[in-house]
CSV table of C-alpha atoms in Angstrom, one decimal:
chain,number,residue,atom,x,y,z
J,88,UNK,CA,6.1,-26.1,-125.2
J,89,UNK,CA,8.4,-28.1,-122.8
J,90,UNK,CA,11.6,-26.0,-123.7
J,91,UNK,CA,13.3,-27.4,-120.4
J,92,UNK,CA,13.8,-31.1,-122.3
J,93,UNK,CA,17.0,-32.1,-122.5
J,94,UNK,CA,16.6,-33.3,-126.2
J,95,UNK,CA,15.3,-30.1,-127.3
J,96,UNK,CA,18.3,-28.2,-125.0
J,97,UNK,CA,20.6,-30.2,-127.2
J,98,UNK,CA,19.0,-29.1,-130.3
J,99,UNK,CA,18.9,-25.5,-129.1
J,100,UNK,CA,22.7,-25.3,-128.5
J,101,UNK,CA,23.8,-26.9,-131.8
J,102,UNK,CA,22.8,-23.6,-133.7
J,103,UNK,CA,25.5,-21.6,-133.7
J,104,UNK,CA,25.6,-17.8,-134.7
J,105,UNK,CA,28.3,-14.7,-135.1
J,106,UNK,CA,27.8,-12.6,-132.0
J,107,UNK,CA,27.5,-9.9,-134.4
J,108,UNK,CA,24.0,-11.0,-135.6
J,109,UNK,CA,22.4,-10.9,-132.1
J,110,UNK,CA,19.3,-12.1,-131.1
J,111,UNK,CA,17.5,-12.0,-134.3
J,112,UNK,CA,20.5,-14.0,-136.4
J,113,UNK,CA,19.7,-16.9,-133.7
J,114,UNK,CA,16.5,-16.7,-134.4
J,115,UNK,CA,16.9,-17.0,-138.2
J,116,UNK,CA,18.8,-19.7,-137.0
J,117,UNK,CA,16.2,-21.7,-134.8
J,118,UNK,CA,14.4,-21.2,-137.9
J,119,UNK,CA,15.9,-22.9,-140.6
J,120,UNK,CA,16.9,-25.6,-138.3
J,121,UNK,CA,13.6,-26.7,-137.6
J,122,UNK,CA,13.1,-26.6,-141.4
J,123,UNK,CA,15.7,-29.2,-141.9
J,124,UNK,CA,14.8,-30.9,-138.5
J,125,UNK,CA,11.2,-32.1,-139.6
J,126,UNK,CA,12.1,-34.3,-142.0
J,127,UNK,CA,8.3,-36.1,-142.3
J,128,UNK,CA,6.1,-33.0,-143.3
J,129,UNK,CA,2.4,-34.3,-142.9
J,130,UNK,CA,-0.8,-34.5,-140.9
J,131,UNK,CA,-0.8,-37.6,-139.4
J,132,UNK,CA,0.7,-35.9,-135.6
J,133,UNK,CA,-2.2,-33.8,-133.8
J,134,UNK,CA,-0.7,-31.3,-131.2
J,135,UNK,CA,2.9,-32.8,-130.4
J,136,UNK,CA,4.9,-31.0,-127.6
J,137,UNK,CA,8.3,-30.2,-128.6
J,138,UNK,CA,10.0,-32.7,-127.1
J,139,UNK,CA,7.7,-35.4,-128.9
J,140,UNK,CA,9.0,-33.4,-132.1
J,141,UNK,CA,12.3,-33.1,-131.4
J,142,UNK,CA,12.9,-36.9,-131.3
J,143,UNK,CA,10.4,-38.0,-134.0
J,144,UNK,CA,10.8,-35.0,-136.7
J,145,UNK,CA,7.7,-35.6,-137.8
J,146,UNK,CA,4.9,-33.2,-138.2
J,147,UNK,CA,2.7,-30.2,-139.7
J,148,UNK,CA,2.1,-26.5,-139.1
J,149,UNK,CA,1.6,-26.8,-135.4
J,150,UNK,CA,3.9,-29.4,-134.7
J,151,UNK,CA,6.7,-26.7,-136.5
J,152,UNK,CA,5.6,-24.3,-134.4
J,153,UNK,CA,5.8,-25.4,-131.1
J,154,UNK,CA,9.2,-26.9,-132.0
J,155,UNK,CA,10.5,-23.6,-133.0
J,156,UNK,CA,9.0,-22.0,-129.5
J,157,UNK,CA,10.1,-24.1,-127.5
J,158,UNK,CA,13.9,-24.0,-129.4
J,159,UNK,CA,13.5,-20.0,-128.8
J,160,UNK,CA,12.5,-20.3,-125.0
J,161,UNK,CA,15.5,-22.7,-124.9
J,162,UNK,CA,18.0,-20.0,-125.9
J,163,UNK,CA,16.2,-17.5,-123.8
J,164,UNK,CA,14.1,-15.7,-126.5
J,165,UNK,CA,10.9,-15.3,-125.2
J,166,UNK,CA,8.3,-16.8,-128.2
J,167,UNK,CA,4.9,-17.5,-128.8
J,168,UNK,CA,2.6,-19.5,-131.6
J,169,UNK,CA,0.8,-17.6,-133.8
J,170,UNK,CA,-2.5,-19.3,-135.9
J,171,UNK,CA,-5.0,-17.7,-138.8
J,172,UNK,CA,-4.2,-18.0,-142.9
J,173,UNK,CA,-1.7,-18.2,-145.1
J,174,UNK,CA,-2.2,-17.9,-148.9
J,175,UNK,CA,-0.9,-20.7,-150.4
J,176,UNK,CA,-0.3,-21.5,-154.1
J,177,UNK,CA,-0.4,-25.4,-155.7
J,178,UNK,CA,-0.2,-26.6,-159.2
J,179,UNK,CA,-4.6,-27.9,-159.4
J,180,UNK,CA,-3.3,-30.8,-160.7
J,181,UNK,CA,-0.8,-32.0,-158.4
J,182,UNK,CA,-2.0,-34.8,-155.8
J,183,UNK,CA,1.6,-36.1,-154.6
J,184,UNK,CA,1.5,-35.4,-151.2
J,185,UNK,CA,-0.7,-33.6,-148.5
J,186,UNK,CA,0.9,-30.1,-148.7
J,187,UNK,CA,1.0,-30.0,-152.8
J,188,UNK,CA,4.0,-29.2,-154.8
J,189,UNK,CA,4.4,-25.2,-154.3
J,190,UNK,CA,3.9,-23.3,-157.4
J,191,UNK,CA,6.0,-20.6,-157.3
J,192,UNK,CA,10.1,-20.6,-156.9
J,193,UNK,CA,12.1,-18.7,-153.9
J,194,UNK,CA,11.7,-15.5,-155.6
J,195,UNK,CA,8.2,-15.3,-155.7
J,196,UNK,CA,8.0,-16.2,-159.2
J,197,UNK,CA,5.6,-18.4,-161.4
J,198,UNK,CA,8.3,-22.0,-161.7
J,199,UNK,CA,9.1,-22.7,-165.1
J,200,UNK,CA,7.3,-25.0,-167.3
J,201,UNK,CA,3.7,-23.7,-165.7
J,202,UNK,CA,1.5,-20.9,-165.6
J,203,UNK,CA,-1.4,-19.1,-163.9
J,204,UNK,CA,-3.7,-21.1,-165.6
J,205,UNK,CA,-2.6,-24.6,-163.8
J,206,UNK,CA,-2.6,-22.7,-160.1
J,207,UNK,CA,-5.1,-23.3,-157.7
J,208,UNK,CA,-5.1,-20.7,-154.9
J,209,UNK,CA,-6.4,-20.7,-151.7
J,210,UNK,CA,-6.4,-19.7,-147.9
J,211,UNK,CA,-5.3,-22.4,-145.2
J,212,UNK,CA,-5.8,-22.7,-141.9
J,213,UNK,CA,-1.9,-22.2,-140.6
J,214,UNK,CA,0.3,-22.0,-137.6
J,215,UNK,CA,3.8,-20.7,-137.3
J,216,UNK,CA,5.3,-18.9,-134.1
J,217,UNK,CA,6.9,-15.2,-133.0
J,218,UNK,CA,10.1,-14.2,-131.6
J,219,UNK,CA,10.4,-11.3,-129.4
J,220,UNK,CA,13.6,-9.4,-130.4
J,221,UNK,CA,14.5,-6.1,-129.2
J,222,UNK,CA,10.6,-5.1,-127.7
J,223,UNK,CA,9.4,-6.5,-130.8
J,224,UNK,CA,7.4,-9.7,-132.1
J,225,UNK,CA,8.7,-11.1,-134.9
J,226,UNK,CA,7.1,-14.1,-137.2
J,227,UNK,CA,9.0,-17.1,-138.3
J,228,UNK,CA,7.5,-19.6,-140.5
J,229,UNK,CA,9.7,-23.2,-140.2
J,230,UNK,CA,7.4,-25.0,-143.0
J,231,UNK,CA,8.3,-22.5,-145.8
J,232,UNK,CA,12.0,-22.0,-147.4
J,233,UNK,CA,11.8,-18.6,-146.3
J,234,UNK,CA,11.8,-17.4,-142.8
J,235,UNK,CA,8.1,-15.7,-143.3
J,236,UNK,CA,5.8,-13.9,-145.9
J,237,UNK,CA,3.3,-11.4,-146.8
J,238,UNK,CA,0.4,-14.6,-147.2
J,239,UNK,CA,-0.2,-14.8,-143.6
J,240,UNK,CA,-3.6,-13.5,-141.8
J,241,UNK,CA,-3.0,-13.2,-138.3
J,242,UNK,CA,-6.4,-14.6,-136.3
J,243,UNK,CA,-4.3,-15.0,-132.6
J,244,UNK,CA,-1.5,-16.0,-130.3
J,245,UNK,CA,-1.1,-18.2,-127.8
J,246,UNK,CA,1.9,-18.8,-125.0
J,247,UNK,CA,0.7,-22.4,-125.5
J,248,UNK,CA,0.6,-22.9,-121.6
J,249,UNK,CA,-1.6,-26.3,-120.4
J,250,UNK,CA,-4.1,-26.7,-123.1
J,251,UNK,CA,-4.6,-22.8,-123.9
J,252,UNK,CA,-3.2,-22.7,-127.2
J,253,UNK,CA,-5.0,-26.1,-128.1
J,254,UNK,CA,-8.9,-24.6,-127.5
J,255,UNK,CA,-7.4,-21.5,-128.7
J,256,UNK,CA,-6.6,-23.3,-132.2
J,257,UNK,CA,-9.9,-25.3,-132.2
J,258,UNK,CA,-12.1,-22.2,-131.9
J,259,UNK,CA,-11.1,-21.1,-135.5
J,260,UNK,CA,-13.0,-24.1,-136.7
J,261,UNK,CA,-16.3,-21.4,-136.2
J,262,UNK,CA,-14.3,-19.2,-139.1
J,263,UNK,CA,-14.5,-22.2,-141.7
J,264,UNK,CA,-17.2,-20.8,-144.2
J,265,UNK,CA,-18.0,-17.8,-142.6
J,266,UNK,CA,-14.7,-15.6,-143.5
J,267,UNK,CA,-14.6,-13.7,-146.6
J,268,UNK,CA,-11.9,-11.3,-148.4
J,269,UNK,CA,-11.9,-8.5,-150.6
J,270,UNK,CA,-9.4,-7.0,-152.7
J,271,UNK,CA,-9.2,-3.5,-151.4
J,272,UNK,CA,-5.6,-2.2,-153.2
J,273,UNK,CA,-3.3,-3.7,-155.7
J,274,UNK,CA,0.1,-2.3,-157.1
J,275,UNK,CA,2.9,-3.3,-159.2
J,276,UNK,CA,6.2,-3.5,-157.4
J,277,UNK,CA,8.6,-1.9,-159.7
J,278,UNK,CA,11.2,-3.9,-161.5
J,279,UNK,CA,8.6,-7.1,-160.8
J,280,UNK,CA,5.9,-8.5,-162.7
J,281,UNK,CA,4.3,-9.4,-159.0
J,282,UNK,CA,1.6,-8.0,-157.9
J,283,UNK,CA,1.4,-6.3,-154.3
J,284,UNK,CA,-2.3,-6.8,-152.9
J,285,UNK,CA,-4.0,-5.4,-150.0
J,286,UNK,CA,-7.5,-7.3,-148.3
J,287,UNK,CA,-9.5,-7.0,-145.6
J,288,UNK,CA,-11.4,-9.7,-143.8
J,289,UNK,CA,-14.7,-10.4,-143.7
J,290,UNK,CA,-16.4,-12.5,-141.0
């Protein structure tokens, strides 16, 4: 997370907030900048610092990720990556692109046209990164159109120093087919027709 690069200094600067929203507006900010920075959203970068991002705006979850820390860093917001699960929701029949076409609108809700029926829902392996704002990590996902959501599984952090985060990463691949999940609570937000579940893991 090279955060002293001039490139990703530049990129830093150009967000510009009220001074009224403070620490966490700019980091809403960083945010939705690196959202609309990566403009090639796929898997063919492995690990790229955030300079490498920066100038090629290409990339996946990690490569989002270490953009947005090192963006954070660079405004003095101290940030780490964060890696685990994050539910994810596809129309089954949909093969136009790595990530899927998302099956749901902004507001949570079923997009029109489809239904449950042509959903296939799964856990994926995921990185995003945390902000720490007034003595307190917050999450910021830069791959979604919102800033973060309830379909993340925290497994670790990682400051991302040398290759820390890297091994850190890699050792999930002992997870794959050995975590489970149970439903342990569901309830009915009122005024929605979403349902609010609560799992556990299983490993």
């Amino acid at each position: 997370v090279d955060s002293s690069d001039e490139v990703v200094q530049k990129l830093a600067k150009s967000v510009k907030v009220p001074k009224s929203a403070g620490a966490v507006g700019l980091a809403y900010g960083l945010r939705d900048l690196v959202y609309d920075h990566i403009l090639k959203k796929d898997l063919t970068t492995a690990f790229a610092s955030a300079s490498e991002v920066a100038r090629t705006r290409a990339g996946d979850c990690t490569e989002h990720a270490v953009l947005l820390a090192g963006l954070l860093r660079a405004r003095k917001i101290p940030a780490r990556v964060a890696h685990g699960l994050v539910y994810v929701e596809r129309y089954a029949d949909d093969a136009q692109s790595e990530y899927g076409t998302a099956a749901v609108t902004p507001d949570g809700h079923t997009a029109p046209g489809r239904g449950a029926d042509d959903i296939d829902a799964q856990f994926g392996w995921h990185m995003w990164t945390q902000a720490m704002v007034n003595g307190y990590w917050i999450d910021l996902d830069a791959t979604l159109h919102v800033p973060y959501n309830v379909g993340h599984v925290l497994v670790g952090t990682s400051s991302m120093a040398d290759m820390e985060g890297h091994y850190q990463h890699m050792s999930m691949a002992g997870l794959i087919g050995n975590l489970g999940m149970e439903l342990v609570h569901e309830r009915y937000q009122p005024g929605s027709d979403q349902s609010l579940g609560v799992a556990e893991s299983q490993s």
